mmCIF file of C-alpha atoms in Angstrom:
data_model
loop_
_atom_site.group_PDB
_atom_site.id
_atom_site.type_symbol
_atom_site.label_atom_id
_atom_site.label_comp_id
_atom_site.label_asym_id
_atom_site.label_seq_id
_atom_site.Cartn_x
_atom_site.Cartn_y
_atom_site.Cartn_z
ATOM 1 C CA GLY A 1 1.548 -13.720 10.372
ATOM 2 C CA ALA A 2 3.353 -10.598 11.450
ATOM 3 C CA HIS A 3 5.113 -9.898 8.145
ATOM 4 C CA ASP A 4 2.373 -11.553 6.056
ATOM 5 C CA ASP A 5 0.293 -9.575 6.652
ATOM 6 C CA GLY A 6 -0.365 -8.176 10.103
ATOM 7 C CA ALA A 7 2.255 -5.454 9.728
ATOM 8 C CA GLY A 8 0.769 -4.243 6.435
ATOM 9 C CA ALA A 9 -2.711 -3.890 7.909
ATOM 10 C CA ILE A 10 -1.487 -2.034 10.969
ATOM 11 C CA ALA A 11 0.889 0.146 8.903
ATOM 12 C CA ALA A 12 -2.068 1.291 6.770
ATOM 13 C CA LEU A 13 -4.076 2.122 9.873
ATOM 14 C CA GLU A 14 -1.114 3.916 11.462
ATOM 15 C CA ALA A 15 -0.461 5.882 8.262
ATOM 16 C CA ALA A 16 -4.046 7.184 8.311
ATOM 17 C CA ALA A 17 -3.735 7.979 12.023
ATOM 18 C CA LEU A 18 -0.464 9.826 11.401
ATOM 19 C CA ILE A 19 -2.111 11.979 8.720
ATOM 20 C CA GLN A 20 -4.957 12.761 11.100
ATOM 21 C CA GLN A 21 -2.631 13.496 14.046
ATOM 22 C CA ALA A 22 -0.686 15.921 11.856
ATOM 23 C CA GLY A 23 -3.922 17.835 11.278
ATOM 24 C CA LEU A 24 -3.789 17.241 7.527
ATOM 25 C CA HIS A 25 -7.025 17.212 5.533
ATOM 26 C CA PRO A 26 -6.558 15.902 1.985
ATOM 27 C CA ARG A 27 -8.994 16.808 -0.798
ATOM 28 C CA ARG A 28 -10.095 13.185 -1.054
ATOM 29 C CA THR A 29 -11.025 10.455 1.402
ATOM 30 C CA ILE A 30 -8.379 7.949 2.430
ATOM 31 C CA ARG A 31 -10.002 4.598 3.176
ATOM 32 C CA VAL A 32 -8.238 1.842 5.100
ATOM 33 C CA VAL A 33 -9.474 -1.652 4.275
ATOM 34 C CA PHE A 34 -8.360 -4.876 5.942
ATOM 35 C CA TRP A 35 -8.516 -7.601 3.310
ATOM 36 C CA THR A 36 -9.174 -11.280 3.903
ATOM 37 C CA ASN A 37 -8.668 -14.524 2.019
ATOM 38 C CA GLU A 38 -5.838 -13.418 -0.259
ATOM 39 C CA GLU A 39 -4.145 -16.793 -0.242
ATOM 40 C CA ASN A 40 -7.076 -18.867 -1.453
ATOM 41 C CA GLY A 41 -9.485 -16.899 -3.555
ATOM 42 C CA VAL A 42 -8.995 -13.143 -3.077
ATOM 43 C CA ASN A 43 -12.511 -13.051 -1.663
ATOM 44 C CA GLY A 44 -11.859 -9.886 0.368
ATOM 45 C CA GLY A 45 -10.639 -7.930 -2.660
ATOM 46 C CA ASN A 46 -13.424 -9.269 -4.840
ATOM 47 C CA GLU A 47 -16.074 -8.477 -2.219
ATOM 48 C CA TYR A 48 -14.779 -4.919 -1.841
ATOM 49 C CA ARG A 49 -14.922 -4.480 -5.617
ATOM 50 C CA ARG A 50 -18.501 -5.769 -5.608
ATOM 51 C CA TRP A 51 -19.463 -3.569 -2.624
ATOM 52 C CA ILE A 52 -17.989 -0.391 -4.108
ATOM 53 C CA GLY A 53 -19.701 -0.943 -7.477
ATOM 54 C CA ASP A 54 -19.625 2.044 -9.831
ATOM 55 C CA GLN A 55 -18.009 4.177 -7.116
ATOM 56 C CA VAL A 56 -14.730 2.518 -8.116
ATOM 57 C CA LYS A 57 -14.495 5.352 -10.663
ATOM 58 C CA LYS A 58 -13.767 7.699 -7.757
ATOM 59 C CA HIS A 59 -10.740 5.683 -6.637
ATOM 60 C CA ILE A 60 -7.559 7.431 -7.730
ATOM 61 C CA ALA A 61 -5.245 4.733 -6.346
ATOM 62 C CA ALA A 62 -5.001 1.664 -4.139
ATOM 63 C CA ILE A 63 -1.986 0.955 -1.935
ATOM 64 C CA GLU A 64 -1.089 -2.329 -0.277
ATOM 65 C CA MET A 65 1.819 -3.484 1.871
ATOM 66 C CA ASP A 66 2.088 -7.262 1.591
ATOM 67 C CA GLY A 67 5.854 -7.747 1.452
ATOM 68 C CA GLY A 68 6.688 -7.570 5.134
ATOM 69 C CA ALA A 69 7.759 -4.698 7.342
ATOM 70 C CA GLU A 70 11.421 -4.526 6.455
ATOM 71 C CA THR A 71 13.267 -1.421 5.260
ATOM 72 C CA PRO A 72 11.096 0.218 2.575
ATOM 73 C CA VAL A 73 12.678 0.947 -0.816
ATOM 74 C CA GLY A 74 9.664 2.364 -2.666
ATOM 75 C CA PHE A 75 6.667 1.139 -4.623
ATOM 76 C CA ASP A 76 5.780 -0.874 -7.635
ATOM 77 C CA LEU A 77 3.006 0.681 -9.675
ATOM 78 C CA GLY A 78 0.664 -1.610 -11.499
ATOM 79 C CA SER A 79 -2.078 -0.869 -13.987
ATOM 80 C CA MET A 80 -2.322 -1.139 -17.709
ATOM 81 C CA THR A 81 -4.131 2.190 -17.888
ATOM 82 C CA VAL A 82 -1.779 4.418 -15.877
ATOM 83 C CA SER A 83 -0.859 7.489 -17.884
ATOM 84 C CA GLU A 84 2.688 8.712 -18.209
ATOM 85 C CA ASP A 85 1.664 11.843 -16.276
ATOM 86 C CA PHE A 86 0.441 9.687 -13.386
ATOM 87 C CA ARG A 87 3.704 7.705 -13.392
ATOM 88 C CA LYS A 88 5.664 10.961 -13.289
ATOM 89 C CA HIS A 89 3.511 12.259 -10.444
ATOM 90 C CA ALA A 90 4.067 9.036 -8.481
ATOM 91 C CA ALA A 91 7.822 9.406 -9.013
ATOM 92 C CA GLU A 92 7.668 13.021 -7.819
ATOM 93 C CA ILE A 93 5.881 11.908 -4.640
ATOM 94 C CA ALA A 94 8.410 9.149 -4.083
ATOM 95 C CA GLU A 95 11.193 11.721 -4.407
ATOM 96 C CA LEU A 96 9.935 13.099 -1.073
ATOM 97 C CA LEU A 97 11.056 9.780 0.453
ATOM 98 C CA LYS A 98 14.604 9.897 -0.874
ATOM 99 C CA SER A 99 16.127 10.711 2.533
ATOM 100 C CA ILE A 100 15.082 7.278 3.825
ATOM 101 C CA GLY A 101 15.866 5.432 0.584
ATOM 102 C CA ALA A 102 12.238 4.711 -0.315
ATOM 103 C CA ASP A 103 12.116 6.742 -3.523
ATOM 104 C CA LYS A 104 11.833 4.040 -6.171
ATOM 105 C CA VAL A 105 8.684 3.661 -8.270
ATOM 106 C CA ILE A 106 8.962 0.811 -10.720
ATOM 107 C CA ALA A 107 6.503 -0.827 -13.071
ATOM 108 C CA GLY A 108 4.980 -3.821 -11.379
ATOM 109 C CA SER A 109 1.924 -5.940 -10.953
ATOM 110 C CA GLY A 110 0.457 -4.345 -7.840
ATOM 111 C CA GLU A 111 -0.593 -6.651 -5.023
ATOM 112 C CA THR A 112 -3.016 -9.560 -4.930
ATOM 113 C CA ASP A 113 -5.656 -8.027 -2.651
ATOM 114 C CA ILE A 114 -5.964 -4.856 -4.709
ATOM 115 C CA GLU A 115 -5.770 -6.655 -8.047
ATOM 116 C CA PRO A 116 -9.584 -6.596 -8.481
ATOM 117 C CA LEU A 117 -9.388 -2.779 -8.369
ATOM 118 C CA MET A 118 -6.360 -2.692 -10.644
ATOM 119 C CA ASN A 119 -8.244 -4.839 -13.164
ATOM 120 C CA LEU A 120 -10.825 -2.034 -13.324
ATOM 121 C CA GLY A 121 -8.116 0.548 -14.081
ATOM 122 C CA VAL A 122 -7.318 1.800 -10.564
ATOM 123 C CA PRO A 123 -3.573 2.517 -10.282
ATOM 124 C CA SER A 124 -2.210 0.122 -7.674
ATOM 125 C CA PHE A 125 0.851 0.622 -5.511
ATOM 126 C CA GLY A 126 2.663 -2.169 -3.734
ATOM 127 C CA LEU A 127 5.014 -0.956 -1.007
ATOM 128 C CA ARG A 128 8.355 -2.660 -1.596
ATOM 129 C CA THR A 129 10.858 -3.509 1.101
ATOM 130 C CA THR A 130 14.287 -5.088 1.007
ATOM 131 C CA MET A 131 12.627 -8.445 1.824
ATOM 132 C CA ALA A 132 15.979 -9.528 3.263
ATOM 133 C CA HIS A 133 14.323 -11.889 5.761
ATOM 134 C CA TYR A 134 10.725 -12.048 4.563
ATOM 135 C CA PHE A 135 11.013 -15.592 3.245
ATOM 136 C CA ASP A 136 12.782 -16.742 6.422
ATOM 137 C CA TYR A 137 9.373 -16.469 8.136
ATOM 138 C CA HIS A 138 6.848 -16.466 5.284
ATOM 139 C CA HIS A 139 3.881 -18.784 5.918
ATOM 140 C CA SER A 140 5.466 -20.312 8.990
ATOM 141 C CA GLN A 141 4.870 -20.261 12.733
ATOM 142 C CA ALA A 142 8.027 -18.143 12.980
ATOM 143 C CA ASP A 143 6.209 -15.155 11.408
ATOM 144 C CA THR A 144 5.700 -13.430 14.762
ATOM 145 C CA PHE A 145 5.816 -9.788 15.846
ATOM 146 C CA ASP A 146 9.213 -10.164 17.531
ATOM 147 C CA LYS A 147 10.608 -10.346 13.967
ATOM 148 C CA ILE A 148 9.384 -6.811 13.180
ATOM 149 C CA VAL A 149 12.142 -4.204 13.529
ATOM 150 C CA PRO A 150 10.422 -1.110 14.999
ATOM 151 C CA GLU A 151 12.528 1.398 13.013
ATOM 152 C CA ASP A 152 11.746 -0.385 9.724
ATOM 153 C CA PHE A 153 8.053 -0.535 10.624
ATOM 154 C CA ARG A 154 7.993 3.208 11.382
ATOM 155 C CA LYS A 155 9.579 3.897 7.986
ATOM 156 C CA CYS A 156 6.925 1.755 6.277
ATOM 157 C CA VAL A 157 4.202 3.743 8.061
ATOM 158 C CA ALA A 158 5.827 7.030 7.006
ATOM 159 C CA VAL A 159 6.171 5.902 3.392
ATOM 160 C CA MET A 160 2.521 4.828 3.243
ATOM 161 C CA ALA A 161 1.424 8.082 4.898
ATOM 162 C CA VAL A 162 3.343 10.278 2.460
ATOM 163 C CA MET A 163 2.185 8.432 -0.656
ATOM 164 C CA SER A 164 -1.423 8.230 0.588
ATOM 165 C CA TYR A 165 -1.680 11.842 1.645
ATOM 166 C CA VAL A 166 -0.042 13.402 -1.401
ATOM 167 C CA LEU A 167 -2.098 11.275 -3.798
ATOM 168 C CA ALA A 168 -5.304 12.100 -1.916
ATOM 169 C CA ASP A 169 -4.466 15.808 -1.895
ATOM 170 C CA SER A 170 -3.359 16.052 -5.540
ATOM 171 C CA GLU A 171 -5.214 18.133 -8.128
#
């Protein structure tokens, strides 16, 4: 569907493209992954975890947008092993998004597709939106791209770009 989860996949790709178009070069690689099979087995997330193997230690964070492309409000941050310093850093990054109201970072459970990484200690961010209409379309034939509000989608892309870039460029 468009909100679940076409918009999230394209927002991640657009966020990476926006960083590149701005001529920014973070210290670390930003990888965009399109997951599959979240709803019945998390096979995409599990296969990525298997494929990456011990290199998972190099992952400083995972970000997913699986709550539709409505007005972003911030992120939930999930991981049992996230230090207080990391939480503070995430909040400082989110502060950069205050002007569009996307500055919240709350404790959460991450997202399903990145849960296999989170279970290995990778801090996991779930982009949160207002979800005002998400369940009007969720898992139905009505979940089509005409339900995506372009301004909200652009804000989601910007929020993902800022969080991704600053995390990837951090000390």
